[in-house]
Short mmCIF file of C-alpha atoms in Angstrom, two decimals:
data_model
loop_
_atom_site.label_atom_id
_atom_site.label_comp_id
_atom_site.label_asym_id
_atom_site.label_seq_id
_atom_site.Cartn_x
_atom_site.Cartn_y
_atom_site.Cartn_z
CA MET A 13 -3.68 31.26 -3.84
CA GLY A 14 -1.96 28.14 -5.16
CA VAL A 15 -0.91 25.29 -2.93
CA ARG A 16 2.70 24.04 -2.97
CA VAL A 17 2.96 20.30 -2.27
CA LEU A 18 5.94 18.22 -1.34
CA VAL A 19 5.58 14.43 -1.82
CA ILE A 20 8.07 12.19 0.03
CA GLY A 21 9.00 8.89 -1.67
CA SER A 22 10.22 7.39 -4.94
CA GLY A 23 7.82 4.67 -6.04
CA GLY A 24 4.80 4.05 -8.26
CA ARG A 25 2.52 5.12 -5.39
CA GLU A 26 4.20 8.52 -5.30
CA HIS A 27 4.04 8.92 -9.12
CA ALA A 28 0.29 8.19 -8.83
CA LEU A 29 -0.11 10.72 -6.03
CA LEU A 30 1.77 13.37 -8.00
CA LEU A 31 -0.30 12.72 -11.13
CA GLY A 32 -3.49 13.06 -9.00
CA LEU A 33 -2.23 16.25 -7.43
CA SER A 34 -1.29 17.63 -10.90
CA ARG A 35 -4.98 17.34 -11.89
CA ASP A 36 -6.10 19.41 -8.89
CA PRO A 37 -6.51 23.02 -9.99
CA SER A 38 -5.67 24.36 -6.53
CA VAL A 39 -2.20 22.72 -6.68
CA THR A 40 0.18 25.02 -8.51
CA ASP A 41 3.63 23.68 -7.48
CA LEU A 42 4.79 20.10 -7.10
CA HIS A 43 7.95 18.86 -5.50
CA VAL A 44 9.14 15.29 -4.80
CA ALA A 45 11.99 13.80 -2.76
CA PRO A 46 13.78 11.71 -3.92
CA GLY A 47 11.38 10.77 -6.83
CA ASN A 48 12.26 8.78 -9.92
CA ALA A 49 12.67 9.22 -13.68
CA GLY A 50 8.80 9.38 -14.19
CA THR A 51 8.09 11.93 -11.40
CA ALA A 52 10.79 14.24 -12.76
CA ALA A 53 8.46 15.12 -15.64
CA ILE A 54 5.75 16.56 -13.32
CA ALA A 55 7.55 17.69 -10.21
CA THR A 56 10.82 19.39 -9.06
CA THR A 57 13.09 16.68 -7.77
CA HIS A 58 15.10 17.01 -4.56
CA ALA A 59 17.69 14.50 -3.29
CA VAL A 60 16.99 13.90 0.37
CA ASP A 61 17.25 11.04 2.90
CA VAL A 62 13.52 10.36 3.47
CA ALA A 63 14.35 8.63 6.79
CA SER A 64 15.98 11.80 8.18
CA ALA A 65 13.41 14.05 9.86
CA ASP A 66 15.88 16.93 9.91
CA ALA A 67 16.56 16.67 6.18
CA VAL A 68 12.89 16.45 5.25
CA VAL A 69 11.95 19.49 7.54
CA ALA A 70 14.88 21.52 6.01
CA LEU A 71 13.63 20.76 2.55
CA ALA A 72 10.00 21.65 3.43
CA ARG A 73 11.35 25.03 4.79
CA GLU A 74 13.50 25.63 1.70
CA ILE A 75 10.55 25.29 -0.72
CA ALA A 76 8.01 26.83 1.73
CA ALA A 77 5.71 23.75 1.38
CA ASP A 78 1.96 24.31 2.14
CA LEU A 79 1.41 20.55 2.35
CA VAL A 80 3.75 17.56 2.81
CA VAL A 81 2.53 14.15 1.76
CA ILE A 82 4.57 11.18 3.05
CA GLY A 83 4.20 8.14 0.81
CA PRO A 84 6.28 5.25 2.32
CA GLU A 85 5.98 3.62 5.73
CA VAL A 86 9.64 3.91 6.91
CA PRO A 87 9.67 7.75 7.42
CA LEU A 88 6.23 7.50 9.11
CA VAL A 89 7.35 4.90 11.60
CA LEU A 90 10.52 6.89 12.30
CA GLY A 91 8.49 9.98 13.24
CA VAL A 92 9.11 12.25 10.21
CA ALA A 93 5.49 13.44 10.28
CA ASP A 94 5.87 14.42 13.91
CA ALA A 95 8.86 16.53 13.12
CA LEU A 96 7.09 18.20 10.21
CA ARG A 97 4.02 19.03 12.32
CA GLU A 98 6.24 20.37 15.18
CA ALA A 99 7.89 22.63 12.56
CA GLY A 100 4.42 23.97 11.56
CA PHE A 101 3.82 22.11 8.28
CA ALA A 102 0.45 20.61 7.33
CA THR A 103 1.39 16.96 6.96
CA PHE A 104 -0.46 13.98 5.40
CA GLY A 105 0.68 10.91 7.33
CA PRO A 106 0.42 9.66 10.93
CA GLY A 107 2.87 10.29 13.69
CA ALA A 108 5.25 7.58 14.83
CA GLN A 109 3.01 6.20 17.65
CA ALA A 110 -0.11 5.85 15.38
CA ALA A 111 2.13 4.40 12.54
CA GLN A 112 2.88 1.48 14.84
CA ILE A 113 -0.42 0.03 13.50
CA GLU A 114 1.84 -1.02 10.59
CA GLY A 115 5.25 -0.80 12.25
CA SER A 116 4.44 -3.50 14.86
CA LYS A 117 2.10 -6.44 14.17
CA ALA A 118 1.82 -6.99 17.97
CA PHE A 119 0.65 -3.39 18.58
CA ALA A 120 -1.93 -3.81 15.77
CA LYS A 121 -3.26 -6.98 17.36
CA ASP A 122 -3.48 -5.18 20.68
CA VAL A 123 -5.44 -2.27 19.16
CA MET A 124 -7.79 -4.63 17.31
CA ALA A 125 -8.44 -6.65 20.50
CA ALA A 126 -9.33 -3.51 22.37
CA ALA A 127 -11.52 -2.23 19.50
CA GLY A 128 -13.36 -5.59 19.15
CA VAL A 129 -12.21 -6.09 15.54
CA ARG A 130 -12.19 -9.61 13.93
CA THR A 131 -8.73 -10.80 13.02
CA ALA A 132 -6.70 -14.01 12.94
CA ARG A 133 -5.81 -15.72 16.20
CA SER A 134 -2.18 -14.96 16.74
CA GLU A 135 0.86 -15.69 18.96
CA VAL A 136 4.15 -13.77 19.18
CA VAL A 137 7.31 -15.91 19.45
CA ASP A 138 10.44 -14.17 20.52
CA ASN A 139 12.51 -17.18 21.68
CA PRO A 140 13.68 -19.91 19.33
CA ALA A 141 13.26 -22.47 22.08
CA ARG A 142 9.50 -21.86 22.03
CA LEU A 143 9.09 -22.05 18.27
CA ASP A 144 8.22 -25.72 17.74
CA ALA A 145 5.55 -25.83 20.41
CA ALA A 146 3.98 -22.72 18.97
CA LEU A 147 4.01 -24.11 15.38
CA ASP A 148 2.11 -27.10 16.74
CA ARG A 149 -0.73 -24.81 17.82
CA PHE A 150 -1.22 -23.61 14.25
CA GLY A 151 -1.70 -25.17 10.84
CA PRO A 152 -2.56 -27.00 8.48
CA THR A 153 -1.91 -23.67 6.76
CA TRP A 154 0.80 -21.68 8.63
CA VAL A 155 1.00 -17.84 8.37
CA VAL A 156 4.38 -16.59 9.67
CA LYS A 157 5.12 -12.82 9.86
CA ASP A 158 8.12 -10.78 10.72
CA ASP A 159 6.90 -8.53 13.45
CA GLY A 160 8.62 -5.39 12.07
CA LEU A 161 8.52 -3.61 8.68
CA ALA A 162 9.31 -5.90 5.80
CA ALA A 163 7.96 -3.99 2.81
CA GLY A 164 5.20 -6.59 2.20
CA LYS A 165 7.75 -9.40 1.88
CA GLY A 166 8.01 -10.57 5.52
CA VAL A 167 5.09 -12.98 5.33
CA VAL A 168 5.16 -16.67 4.43
CA VAL A 169 1.84 -18.53 3.98
CA THR A 170 2.38 -22.24 3.47
CA THR A 171 1.07 -25.77 4.16
CA ASP A 172 4.64 -26.97 4.61
CA ARG A 173 5.60 -26.94 8.22
CA ALA A 174 9.32 -27.01 7.48
CA ALA A 175 9.05 -23.91 5.30
CA ALA A 176 7.06 -22.13 8.02
CA ARG A 177 9.72 -23.07 10.59
CA SER A 178 12.59 -21.96 8.35
CA HIS A 179 11.11 -18.52 7.81
CA ALA A 180 10.38 -18.10 11.55
CA ALA A 181 13.88 -19.20 12.47
CA GLU A 182 15.42 -16.79 10.05
CA CYS A 183 13.50 -13.83 11.47
CA LEU A 184 14.37 -14.86 15.04
CA GLU A 185 18.05 -15.17 14.00
CA MET A 186 17.96 -11.51 12.88
CA GLY A 187 16.63 -10.65 16.29
CA HIS A 188 13.03 -10.00 15.05
CA PRO A 189 10.04 -11.43 16.96
CA VAL A 190 7.78 -13.62 14.87
CA LEU A 191 3.97 -13.55 14.67
CA LEU A 192 2.19 -16.85 14.03
CA GLU A 193 -1.44 -16.53 12.83
CA SER A 194 -4.36 -18.66 11.97
CA PHE A 195 -5.14 -18.69 8.25
CA LEU A 196 -8.10 -16.51 7.19
CA ASP A 197 -10.17 -17.87 4.29
CA GLY A 198 -11.88 -15.82 1.59
CA PRO A 199 -10.85 -13.32 -1.04
CA GLU A 200 -8.74 -10.35 0.02
CA VAL A 201 -9.71 -6.69 -0.14
CA SER A 202 -7.63 -3.57 0.25
CA LEU A 203 -9.69 -0.70 1.59
CA PHE A 204 -8.01 2.71 1.87
CA CYS A 205 -9.60 5.28 4.25
CA LEU A 206 -8.73 8.91 4.84
CA VAL A 207 -8.75 9.16 8.57
CA ASP A 208 -8.58 12.34 10.73
CA GLY A 209 -9.13 11.33 14.36
CA GLU A 210 -12.48 9.59 14.41
CA THR A 211 -13.55 10.88 10.92
CA VAL A 212 -13.29 8.12 8.32
CA VAL A 213 -13.73 8.66 4.52
CA PRO A 214 -13.34 5.44 2.53
CA LEU A 215 -11.88 5.28 -1.01
CA ILE A 216 -13.08 2.56 -3.43
CA PRO A 217 -11.94 -0.96 -2.57
CA ALA A 218 -9.18 -2.65 -4.61
CA GLN A 219 -7.51 -6.04 -4.75
CA ASP A 220 -3.76 -6.62 -4.87
CA HIS A 221 -1.99 -9.66 -6.42
CA LYS A 222 0.85 -10.52 -4.05
CA ARG A 223 2.36 -13.63 -5.52
CA VAL A 224 4.99 -13.21 -8.24
CA GLY A 225 3.48 -15.56 -10.89
CA ASP A 226 0.21 -16.14 -12.71
CA ASN A 227 -2.46 -18.01 -10.74
CA ASP A 228 -0.76 -16.85 -7.51
CA ALA A 229 2.26 -19.06 -8.02
CA GLY A 230 5.63 -18.38 -6.42
CA PRO A 231 6.78 -16.22 -3.50
CA ASN A 232 5.13 -13.16 -2.04
CA THR A 233 6.15 -9.75 -3.42
CA GLY A 234 5.35 -6.16 -2.64
CA GLY A 235 2.50 -6.49 -5.16
CA MET A 236 2.38 -7.42 -8.80
CA GLY A 237 -0.75 -5.62 -9.83
CA ALA A 238 -4.18 -4.46 -8.70
CA TYR A 239 -7.65 -3.55 -9.90
CA ALA A 240 -10.52 -1.40 -8.66
CA PRO A 241 -13.36 -1.42 -7.90
CA LEU A 242 -14.32 -5.02 -7.09
CA PRO A 243 -17.28 -6.29 -9.08
CA TRP A 244 -17.83 -9.19 -6.63
CA LEU A 245 -17.90 -7.05 -3.46
CA PRO A 246 -21.31 -5.70 -2.50
CA ASP A 247 -21.42 -2.01 -1.33
CA ASP A 248 -22.86 -3.02 2.01
CA VAL A 249 -19.69 -5.03 2.75
CA THR A 250 -17.58 -1.93 2.17
CA ARG A 251 -19.86 -0.06 4.59
CA GLN A 252 -19.50 -2.97 7.08
CA ILE A 253 -15.67 -2.71 6.86
CA VAL A 254 -15.80 0.97 7.59
CA ASP A 255 -18.25 0.66 10.49
CA ASP A 256 -16.97 -2.56 12.09
CA VAL A 257 -13.22 -2.31 11.40
CA VAL A 258 -11.86 1.14 10.47
CA LYS A 259 -14.00 3.39 12.64
CA PRO A 260 -13.45 1.26 15.84
CA VAL A 261 -9.66 1.18 15.23
CA ALA A 262 -9.56 4.98 14.59
CA ALA A 263 -11.58 5.55 17.81
CA GLU A 264 -9.29 3.31 19.81
CA LEU A 265 -6.24 5.21 18.64
CA VAL A 266 -7.94 8.48 19.72
CA ARG A 267 -8.74 6.89 23.06
CA ARG A 268 -5.04 5.99 23.52
CA GLY A 269 -4.07 9.63 22.90
CA THR A 270 -2.40 8.82 19.53
CA PRO A 271 -4.99 9.82 16.97
CA PHE A 272 -4.40 8.64 13.38
CA SER A 273 -4.13 11.30 10.66
CA GLY A 274 -3.52 10.26 7.12
CA LEU A 275 -4.29 7.08 5.07
CA LEU A 276 -5.29 3.96 7.03
CA TYR A 277 -5.16 0.88 4.78
CA ALA A 278 -7.09 -2.21 5.96
CA GLY A 279 -6.18 -5.45 4.32
CA LEU A 280 -9.02 -7.93 4.93
CA ALA A 281 -10.09 -11.42 4.08
CA ILE A 282 -13.84 -11.63 3.38
CA GLY A 283 -14.70 -15.10 4.83
CA LYS A 284 -17.91 -16.92 5.59
CA ASP A 285 -18.17 -15.08 8.96
CA GLY A 286 -17.67 -11.61 7.29
CA PRO A 287 -14.58 -9.41 7.02
CA ALA A 288 -11.52 -10.16 9.12
CA VAL A 289 -8.33 -8.05 9.28
CA VAL A 290 -5.17 -9.52 7.70
CA GLU A 291 -3.10 -6.36 8.25
CA PHE A 292 -3.18 -2.61 8.60
CA ASN A 293 -0.86 -0.23 6.80
CA CYS A 294 -0.30 3.34 7.80
CA ARG A 295 -0.05 4.71 4.15
CA PHE A 296 -1.38 4.34 0.65
CA GLY A 297 -0.73 0.77 -0.68
CA ASP A 298 1.42 0.12 -3.75
CA PRO A 299 0.28 -0.82 -6.39
CA GLU A 300 -3.49 -0.42 -5.37
CA THR A 301 -3.09 3.38 -5.16
CA GLN A 302 -2.27 3.55 -8.88
CA ALA A 303 -5.58 1.92 -9.81
CA VAL A 304 -7.74 3.65 -7.17
CA LEU A 305 -6.58 7.23 -7.87
CA ALA A 306 -7.01 6.68 -11.58
CA LEU A 307 -10.82 6.70 -10.97
CA LEU A 308 -10.93 9.60 -8.42
CA ARG A 309 -12.77 12.62 -9.88
CA SER A 310 -12.64 14.83 -6.76
CA PRO A 311 -9.54 17.07 -6.32
CA LEU A 312 -6.92 14.95 -4.58
CA GLY A 313 -5.07 17.91 -3.12
CA GLN A 314 -8.20 19.12 -1.39
CA ALA A 315 -8.82 15.69 0.20
CA LEU A 316 -5.23 15.27 1.42
CA ASN A 317 -5.13 18.83 2.70
CA ALA A 318 -8.41 18.43 4.66
CA THR A 319 -7.02 15.26 6.31
CA ALA A 320 -3.72 16.99 7.15
CA THR A 321 -5.42 20.05 8.58
CA GLY A 322 -8.08 18.28 10.68
CA THR A 323 -11.05 19.39 8.45
CA LEU A 324 -11.86 16.04 6.89
CA ALA A 325 -15.41 16.09 8.31
CA ASP A 326 -16.14 19.18 6.10
CA LEU A 327 -14.85 17.61 2.86
CA PRO A 328 -17.66 17.22 0.24
CA PRO A 329 -18.38 13.48 -0.66
CA LEU A 330 -15.72 12.05 -2.95
CA GLU A 331 -16.76 11.53 -6.59
CA TRP A 332 -15.60 8.57 -8.58
CA ALA A 333 -15.58 7.80 -12.33
CA ASP A 334 -17.63 4.90 -13.56
CA GLY A 335 -15.72 1.95 -14.96
CA ALA A 336 -12.62 0.18 -13.75
CA ALA A 337 -8.87 0.61 -13.55
CA VAL A 338 -6.14 -2.07 -13.69
CA VAL A 339 -2.43 -1.67 -12.90
CA VAL A 340 0.14 -4.35 -13.90
CA VAL A 341 3.62 -4.24 -12.40
CA ILE A 342 6.65 -4.79 -14.63
CA ALA A 343 9.32 -6.29 -12.44
CA ALA A 344 13.07 -6.61 -13.01
CA GLU A 345 14.82 -9.95 -13.71
CA ASN A 346 15.07 -12.08 -10.56
CA TYR A 347 12.54 -10.03 -8.46
CA PRO A 348 11.55 -10.68 -5.67
CA GLY A 349 15.13 -11.85 -5.24
CA LYS A 350 17.97 -9.36 -5.72
CA PRO A 351 16.84 -7.57 -8.94
CA ARG A 352 19.00 -6.88 -11.93
CA THR A 353 19.26 -3.12 -12.36
CA GLY A 354 20.80 -0.54 -14.69
CA ASP A 355 19.10 -1.73 -17.87
CA VAL A 356 17.75 0.85 -20.36
CA ILE A 357 13.95 0.91 -20.57
CA THR A 358 12.21 1.94 -23.86
CA GLY A 359 8.66 3.02 -24.16
CA ALA A 360 8.30 4.10 -20.53
CA GLY A 361 7.17 7.62 -21.40
CA GLY A 362 3.76 6.58 -22.68
CA GLU A 363 0.31 7.28 -21.34
CA GLY A 364 -0.56 5.39 -18.15
CA VAL A 365 2.96 4.32 -17.37
CA LEU A 366 3.76 4.95 -13.68
CA HIS A 367 7.40 4.79 -12.65
CA ALA A 368 8.59 2.92 -9.57
CA GLY A 369 12.12 1.57 -9.75
CA THR A 370 13.49 3.90 -12.39
CA ALA A 371 16.24 6.53 -12.66
CA LEU A 372 17.74 8.78 -15.27
CA GLY A 373 21.07 7.53 -16.63
CA SER A 374 24.02 9.87 -17.34
CA ASP A 375 22.86 10.26 -20.94
CA GLY A 376 19.26 11.02 -19.93
CA GLN A 377 17.96 7.57 -20.75
CA VAL A 378 15.54 5.92 -18.33
CA VAL A 379 17.15 2.93 -16.61
CA SER A 380 15.87 0.32 -14.07
CA SER A 381 16.88 0.91 -10.48
CA GLY A 382 14.73 -1.42 -8.37
CA GLY A 383 12.70 -4.60 -8.23
CA ARG A 384 9.26 -3.31 -9.26
CA VAL A 385 10.22 -1.01 -12.14
CA LEU A 386 6.96 0.24 -13.68
CA GLY A 387 3.23 0.12 -13.10
CA VAL A 388 1.14 0.15 -16.30
CA LEU A 389 -2.35 1.43 -15.98
CA GLY A 390 -5.48 0.62 -17.97
CA VAL A 391 -8.79 2.37 -17.54
CA GLY A 392 -12.04 1.38 -19.19
CA ALA A 393 -15.84 1.18 -18.98
CA ASP A 394 -15.45 -2.16 -17.17
CA LEU A 395 -12.71 -4.52 -15.99
CA ALA A 396 -12.44 -6.23 -19.40
CA GLU A 397 -11.71 -2.95 -21.18
CA ALA A 398 -9.30 -1.77 -18.54
CA ARG A 399 -7.33 -5.04 -18.72
CA VAL A 400 -7.12 -4.79 -22.52
CA GLN A 401 -5.74 -1.25 -22.30
CA ALA A 402 -3.16 -2.12 -19.67
CA TYR A 403 -1.80 -5.09 -21.55
CA GLU A 404 -1.75 -3.19 -24.85
CA ARG A 405 0.31 -0.53 -23.19
CA ILE A 406 2.74 -3.14 -21.76
CA ASP A 407 3.38 -4.40 -25.32
CA ALA A 408 5.05 -0.98 -26.14
CA ILE A 409 7.47 -1.30 -23.28
CA LYS A 410 10.89 -3.09 -23.39
CA LEU A 411 13.07 -4.02 -20.43
CA PRO A 412 15.56 -6.84 -20.75
CA GLY A 413 14.79 -9.81 -18.55
CA SER A 414 11.65 -8.20 -17.06
CA HIS A 415 8.51 -10.23 -16.11
CA HIS A 416 4.93 -9.36 -15.29
CA ARG A 417 1.72 -11.22 -14.48
CA SER A 418 -0.71 -11.81 -17.37
CA ASP A 419 -3.72 -12.39 -15.12
CA ILE A 420 -4.23 -9.22 -13.01
CA GLY A 421 -7.99 -8.86 -12.51
CA LYS A 422 -8.76 -11.99 -14.59
CA ALA A 423 -10.21 -14.18 -11.85
CA ALA A 424 -12.72 -11.35 -11.01
CA LEU A 425 -13.54 -10.87 -14.72
CA ASP A 426 -14.15 -14.58 -15.14
CA GLY A 427 -16.53 -14.59 -12.14
CA GLU A 428 -14.23 -16.89 -10.14
CA ILE A 429 -14.15 -14.70 -6.96
CA SER A 430 -17.14 -14.78 -4.62
CA ILE A 431 -17.87 -14.33 -0.99
#
């Protein structure tokens, strides 16, 4: 009996999920809404407003989905997973209350405090009159976060007090509370875990590159590339993150009556005192997913379905390929500002090219439709080989005005990252 899967979302993460699902022999039918030009090649595309629970439930009914996988955070925070579960669909992704772990930084801090999890010292400012006094309590490196969802771009990390104040004032002007945090030292790690109540199954750790330019220059983005696994991170640190961070948070959400079901993403800084949480996300991260899933050997559909149906504890241990994977993001001109779109892309149909901000033009050509346009994957026996393959594949792709980082995974390869 084949499984029919509906994936919600339109980015590189969703393309990677669909590719992983297409390799699972139990999955016989793939659907995506709204998808992109790349996902159209492996799944049936449906135009739907992913933020509308009614529209998503209607589509799941129409195609008789056996499993619905929600990729992005917005529908999760808006309760689309709740509506699907109420309608009787096995759903991968947390309900609205558990999704607040990403939707509200203040909620996440409260959960971490209750669970005894190490994180940055923080203070919420919701009144401009209190901003200057609060800024004085932080620094010399300021971390200023928009409290709501900001697609990875609501954070400013700076040693310039005026820049910190300006970002905070801008958020407050929009009516958003601001979170000020102490700066956490040490290299960052993204650890994805399948979570079903108190059951936690970690994937392999990855590292994202957030800044737009080489050597971490320029503003933050949604992520310009990633690699996995991390040659500099000992296995016992991954176990420590699971035991000291993810499991206690999962248990605290159960204790509150809002158990987490889906993918819990812990972003951590590994400092001299051990791992400390930078942020939690309530879904697969983009672009780390593209690198991590490229190395998964176990059937992805089986793992997602076990999480969605509350049987994760019975899932056989996940198996991973040896070697490494690197994904490099090709971004549109002007990203992370307002990106130039509508340009024809050539060479985007090759092996290892994951589509993010793409669409099919009226003549069937692939055109750019977003800021992060493509993710180009390289897989090899080690990080050096994976990097070579990714950058060779990029050479075959043409997009006017586009830019990408040339140093994804390089600091790890050169032995420059250590705990």
